């Protein structure tokens, strides 16, 4: 599983209530699986204005999931 599981639980929690502060999740080896989980949360979140996912080994599949979530 991806290494950022603990960070994910802290950030997304049951309510997905992020602040407007920027978040940096890199580098954490999130990969496509983690990117898909983030994409699911982003569909419900309207408050996050910046999310740094640099150096997380996210491939095309994860990138497409993130892009679709932001449409």
Tab-separated table of N, CA, C and O in Angstrom:
chain	number	residue	atom	x	y	z
A	1	UNK	N	0.845	-1.196	0.000
A	1	UNK	CA	0.000	0.000	0.000
A	1	UNK	C	0.880	1.246	0.000
A	1	UNK	O	2.036	1.204	0.353
A	2	UNK	N	0.311	2.364	-0.375
A	2	UNK	CA	1.073	3.589	-0.431
A	2	UNK	C	1.416	4.075	0.977
A	2	UNK	O	0.705	3.830	1.929
A	3	UNK	N	2.552	4.764	1.083
A	3	UNK	CA	3.100	5.140	2.382
A	3	UNK	C	2.373	6.291	3.065
A	3	UNK	O	2.571	6.509	4.247
A	4	UNK	N	1.557	7.001	2.380
A	4	UNK	CA	0.976	8.182	3.018
A	4	UNK	C	-0.358	7.890	3.697
A	4	UNK	O	-1.095	8.774	4.058
A	5	UNK	N	-0.668	6.632	3.975
A	5	UNK	CA	-1.949	6.246	4.582
A	5	UNK	C	-2.273	7.063	5.834
A	5	UNK	O	-3.381	7.564	5.991
A	6	UNK	N	-1.310	7.246	6.734
A	6	UNK	CA	-1.564	7.997	7.963
A	6	UNK	C	-1.849	9.458	7.657
A	6	UNK	O	-2.759	10.052	8.234
A	7	UNK	N	-1.091	10.042	6.746
A	7	UNK	CA	-1.325	11.429	6.359
A	7	UNK	C	-2.696	11.567	5.720
A	7	UNK	O	-3.433	12.505	6.001
A	8	UNK	N	-3.054	10.620	4.868
A	8	UNK	CA	-4.356	10.633	4.199
A	8	UNK	C	-5.485	10.652	5.227
A	8	UNK	O	-6.409	11.447	5.126
A	9	UNK	N	-5.394	9.778	6.224
A	9	UNK	CA	-6.444	9.720	7.247
A	9	UNK	C	-6.550	11.034	8.007
A	9	UNK	O	-7.639	11.491	8.319
A	10	UNK	N	-5.399	11.647	8.299
A	10	UNK	CA	-5.426	12.924	9.006
A	10	UNK	C	-6.052	14.015	8.149
A	10	UNK	O	-6.832	14.829	8.621
A	11	UNK	N	-5.698	14.048	6.864
A	11	UNK	CA	-6.189	15.106	5.981
A	11	UNK	C	-7.641	14.932	5.584
A	11	UNK	O	-8.410	15.875	5.561
A	12	UNK	N	-7.987	13.706	5.220
A	12	UNK	CA	-9.306	13.487	4.655
A	12	UNK	C	-10.345	13.144	5.703
A	12	UNK	O	-11.490	13.515	5.569
A	13	UNK	N	-9.941	12.428	6.751
A	13	UNK	CA	-10.846	12.095	7.830
A	13	UNK	C	-12.248	11.772	7.359
A	13	UNK	O	-12.499	11.609	6.175
A	14	UNK	N	-13.180	11.682	8.272
A	14	UNK	CA	-14.545	11.349	7.877
A	14	UNK	C	-15.297	12.504	7.215
A	14	UNK	O	-16.239	12.294	6.474
A	15	UNK	N	-14.863	13.741	7.451
A	15	UNK	CA	-15.637	14.879	6.942
A	15	UNK	C	-15.035	15.534	5.717
A	15	UNK	O	-15.693	16.346	5.080
A	16	UNK	N	-13.791	15.233	5.410
A	16	UNK	CA	-13.099	15.867	4.278
A	16	UNK	C	-13.085	17.384	4.402
A	16	UNK	O	-13.131	18.102	3.429
A	17	UNK	N	-13.008	17.891	5.611
A	17	UNK	CA	-13.043	19.335	5.836
A	17	UNK	C	-11.640	19.917	5.893
A	17	UNK	O	-11.070	20.110	6.946
A	18	UNK	N	-11.054	20.189	4.734
A	18	UNK	CA	-9.739	20.813	4.676
A	18	UNK	C	-9.873	22.304	4.884
A	18	UNK	O	-10.876	22.901	4.554
A	19	UNK	N	-8.814	22.900	5.396
A	19	UNK	CA	-8.743	24.355	5.461
A	19	UNK	C	-8.345	24.882	4.086
A	19	UNK	O	-8.077	24.116	3.174
A	20	UNK	N	-8.226	26.170	3.978
A	20	UNK	CA	-7.783	26.770	2.729
A	20	UNK	C	-6.269	26.756	2.586
A	20	UNK	O	-5.733	27.187	1.592
A	21	UNK	N	-5.560	26.296	3.593
A	21	UNK	CA	-4.104	26.254	3.561
A	21	UNK	C	-3.617	25.284	2.496
A	21	UNK	O	-4.251	24.267	2.234
A	22	UNK	N	-2.444	25.577	1.917
A	22	UNK	CA	-1.884	24.638	0.938
A	22	UNK	C	-1.369	23.377	1.623
A	22	UNK	O	-0.946	23.417	2.768
A	23	UNK	N	-1.433	22.261	0.921
A	23	UNK	CA	-0.926	20.996	1.433
A	23	UNK	C	0.144	20.471	0.507
A	23	UNK	O	0.044	20.594	-0.704
A	24	UNK	N	1.169	19.888	1.107
A	24	UNK	CA	2.224	19.256	0.339
A	24	UNK	C	2.309	17.799	0.768
A	24	UNK	O	2.560	17.508	1.926
A	25	UNK	N	2.066	16.910	-0.167
A	25	UNK	CA	2.128	15.484	0.123
A	25	UNK	C	3.325	14.822	-0.557
A	25	UNK	O	3.366	13.617	-0.722
A	26	UNK	N	4.293	15.602	-0.969
A	26	UNK	CA	5.429	15.006	-1.661
A	26	UNK	C	6.692	15.091	-0.838
A	26	UNK	O	6.821	15.953	0.002
A	27	UNK	N	7.607	14.212	-1.048
A	27	UNK	CA	7.493	12.928	-1.751
A	27	UNK	C	7.027	11.833	-0.794
A	27	UNK	O	7.547	11.704	0.301
A	28	UNK	N	6.053	11.063	-1.201
A	28	UNK	CA	5.499	10.013	-0.349
A	28	UNK	C	5.239	8.698	-1.073
A	28	UNK	O	4.641	7.800	-0.507
A	29	UNK	N	5.633	8.578	-2.314
A	29	UNK	CA	5.386	7.359	-3.086
A	29	UNK	C	3.892	7.006	-3.108
A	29	UNK	O	3.491	5.872	-2.925
A	30	UNK	N	3.084	8.009	-3.340
A	30	UNK	CA	1.636	7.826	-3.356
A	30	UNK	C	1.209	6.891	-4.483
A	30	UNK	O	0.354	6.040	-4.285
A	31	UNK	N	1.772	7.060	-5.653
A	31	UNK	CA	1.453	6.201	-6.779
A	31	UNK	C	0.036	6.384	-7.289
A	31	UNK	O	-0.706	7.271	-6.848
A	32	UNK	N	-0.344	5.526	-8.229
A	32	UNK	CA	-1.679	5.631	-8.837
A	32	UNK	C	-2.799	5.336	-7.843
A	32	UNK	O	-3.844	5.985	-7.862
A	33	UNK	N	-2.587	4.373	-6.965
A	33	UNK	CA	-3.627	4.024	-5.987
A	33	UNK	C	-3.933	5.205	-5.074
A	33	UNK	O	-5.095	5.545	-4.829
A	34	UNK	N	-2.894	5.847	-4.581
A	34	UNK	CA	-3.088	7.013	-3.727
A	34	UNK	C	-3.692	8.177	-4.474
A	34	UNK	O	-4.529	8.903	-3.937
A	35	UNK	N	-3.271	8.365	-5.718
A	35	UNK	CA	-3.826	9.451	-6.529
A	35	UNK	C	-5.323	9.255	-6.748
A	35	UNK	O	-6.092	10.210	-6.713
A	36	UNK	N	-5.738	8.020	-6.949
A	36	UNK	CA	-7.171	7.746	-7.113
A	36	UNK	C	-7.932	8.050	-5.826
A	36	UNK	O	-9.048	8.585	-5.867
A	37	UNK	N	-7.348	7.734	-4.682
A	37	UNK	CA	-7.995	8.045	-3.401
A	37	UNK	C	-8.110	9.548	-3.202
A	37	UNK	O	-9.142	10.056	-2.757
A	38	UNK	N	-7.058	10.268	-3.554
A	38	UNK	CA	-7.095	11.723	-3.463
A	38	UNK	C	-8.143	12.288	-4.419
A	38	UNK	O	-8.895	13.194	-4.072
A	39	UNK	N	-8.226	11.732	-5.612
A	39	UNK	CA	-9.213	12.191	-6.594
A	39	UNK	C	-10.625	12.035	-6.051
A	39	UNK	O	-11.466	12.917	-6.224
A	40	UNK	N	-10.885	10.922	-5.398
A	40	UNK	CA	-12.215	10.702	-4.808
A	40	UNK	C	-12.530	11.784	-3.784
A	40	UNK	O	-13.631	12.340	-3.766
A	41	UNK	N	-11.557	12.110	-2.948
A	41	UNK	CA	-11.759	13.148	-1.938
A	41	UNK	C	-11.905	14.525	-2.572
A	41	UNK	O	-12.709	15.339	-2.114
A	42	UNK	N	-11.148	14.798	-3.631
A	42	UNK	CA	-11.216	16.107	-4.277
A	42	UNK	C	-12.574	16.377	-4.901
A	42	UNK	O	-12.988	17.534	-5.021
A	43	UNK	N	-13.273	15.350	-5.289
A	43	UNK	CA	-14.613	15.540	-5.866
A	43	UNK	C	-15.575	16.138	-4.841
A	43	UNK	O	-16.521	16.820	-5.192
A	44	UNK	N	-15.318	15.856	-3.563
A	44	UNK	CA	-16.208	16.319	-2.497
A	44	UNK	C	-15.704	17.599	-1.837
A	44	UNK	O	-16.431	18.233	-1.104
A	45	UNK	N	-14.448	17.946	-2.074
A	45	UNK	CA	-13.850	19.082	-1.397
A	45	UNK	C	-13.891	20.317	-2.278
A	45	UNK	O	-13.455	20.289	-3.418
A	46	UNK	N	-14.406	21.402	-1.726
A	46	UNK	CA	-14.480	22.644	-2.486
A	46	UNK	C	-13.617	23.736	-1.866
A	46	UNK	O	-13.628	24.863	-2.333
A	47	UNK	N	-12.870	23.423	-0.820
A	47	UNK	CA	-12.118	24.445	-0.097
A	47	UNK	C	-10.625	24.427	-0.368
A	47	UNK	O	-9.968	25.436	-0.177
A	48	UNK	N	-10.066	23.317	-0.771
A	48	UNK	CA	-8.632	23.220	-0.983
A	48	UNK	C	-8.234	24.036	-2.208
A	48	UNK	O	-8.847	23.915	-3.265
A	49	UNK	N	-7.216	24.882	-2.058
A	49	UNK	CA	-6.817	25.715	-3.193
A	49	UNK	C	-5.463	25.311	-3.771
A	49	UNK	O	-5.121	25.721	-4.863
A	50	UNK	N	-4.673	24.526	-3.048
A	50	UNK	CA	-3.369	24.097	-3.550
A	50	UNK	C	-2.997	22.760	-2.940
A	50	UNK	O	-3.119	22.575	-1.736
A	51	UNK	N	-2.546	21.843	-3.765
A	51	UNK	CA	-2.101	20.526	-3.296
A	51	UNK	C	-0.857	20.142	-4.084
A	51	UNK	O	-0.912	19.965	-5.294
A	52	UNK	N	0.274	20.028	-3.402
A	52	UNK	CA	1.533	19.661	-4.030
A	52	UNK	C	1.671	18.139	-3.999
A	52	UNK	O	1.734	17.538	-2.931
A	53	UNK	N	1.717	17.534	-5.177
A	53	UNK	CA	1.881	16.084	-5.290
A	53	UNK	C	3.186	15.726	-6.004
A	53	UNK	O	3.317	14.626	-6.530
A	54	UNK	N	4.141	16.627	-6.003
A	54	UNK	CA	5.408	16.382	-6.693
A	54	UNK	C	6.130	15.166	-6.132
A	54	UNK	O	6.044	14.880	-4.940
A	55	UNK	N	6.839	14.464	-7.035
A	55	UNK	CA	7.692	13.337	-6.672
A	55	UNK	C	6.939	12.261	-5.891
A	55	UNK	O	7.349	11.835	-4.819
A	56	UNK	N	5.824	11.822	-6.428
A	56	UNK	CA	5.014	10.804	-5.775
A	56	UNK	C	4.782	9.571	-6.627
A	56	UNK	O	3.920	8.762	-6.307
A	57	UNK	N	5.521	9.460	-7.715
A	57	UNK	CA	5.410	8.277	-8.566
A	57	UNK	C	3.976	8.042	-9.063
A	57	UNK	O	3.495	6.925	-9.133
A	58	UNK	N	3.300	9.132	-9.386
A	58	UNK	CA	1.944	9.053	-9.930
A	58	UNK	C	2.062	8.909	-11.440
A	58	UNK	O	2.664	9.748	-12.103
A	59	UNK	N	1.488	7.847	-11.967
A	59	UNK	CA	1.553	7.579	-13.405
A	59	UNK	C	0.356	8.138	-14.146
A	59	UNK	O	-0.432	8.927	-13.610
A	60	UNK	N	0.204	7.693	-15.369
A	60	UNK	CA	-0.875	8.181	-16.225
A	60	UNK	C	-2.256	7.881	-15.642
A	60	UNK	O	-3.146	8.730	-15.661
A	61	UNK	N	-2.427	6.691	-15.101
A	61	UNK	CA	-3.732	6.297	-14.534
A	61	UNK	C	-4.124	7.220	-13.369
A	61	UNK	O	-5.245	7.710	-13.295
A	62	UNK	N	-3.191	7.466	-12.478
A	62	UNK	CA	-3.459	8.361	-11.352
A	62	UNK	C	-3.663	9.797	-11.799
A	62	UNK	O	-4.516	10.497	-11.286
A	63	UNK	N	-2.875	10.217	-12.775
A	63	UNK	CA	-3.015	11.565	-13.316
A	63	UNK	C	-4.365	11.793	-13.953
A	63	UNK	O	-4.989	12.840	-13.786
A	64	UNK	N	-4.819	10.781	-14.683
A	64	UNK	CA	-6.152	10.892	-15.314
A	64	UNK	C	-7.261	10.972	-14.260
A	64	UNK	O	-8.227	11.724	-14.412
A	65	UNK	N	-7.121	10.204	-13.190
A	65	UNK	CA	-8.119	10.238	-12.111
A	65	UNK	C	-8.147	11.626	-11.456
A	65	UNK	O	-9.231	12.171	-11.205
A	66	UNK	N	-6.978	12.195	-11.216
A	66	UNK	CA	-6.924	13.528	-10.628
A	66	UNK	C	-7.520	14.581	-11.567
A	66	UNK	O	-8.283	15.447	-11.129
A	67	UNK	N	-7.182	14.492	-12.839
A	67	UNK	CA	-7.709	15.451	-13.811
A	67	UNK	C	-9.226	15.376	-13.900
A	67	UNK	O	-9.911	16.405	-13.940
A	68	UNK	N	-9.755	14.169	-13.904
A	68	UNK	CA	-11.215	13.985	-13.978
A	68	UNK	C	-11.895	14.553	-12.753
A	68	UNK	O	-12.997	15.124	-12.843
A	69	UNK	N	-11.256	14.427	-11.598
A	69	UNK	CA	-11.850	14.945	-10.358
A	69	UNK	C	-11.930	16.460	-10.347
A	69	UNK	O	-12.781	17.040	-9.689
A	70	UNK	N	-11.048	17.100	-11.102
A	70	UNK	CA	-10.988	18.560	-11.092
A	70	UNK	C	-11.810	19.197	-12.212
A	70	UNK	O	-11.863	20.423	-12.314
A	71	UNK	N	-12.465	18.396	-13.026
A	71	UNK	CA	-13.289	18.962	-14.120
A	71	UNK	C	-14.549	19.583	-13.591
A	71	UNK	O	-15.104	19.224	-12.617
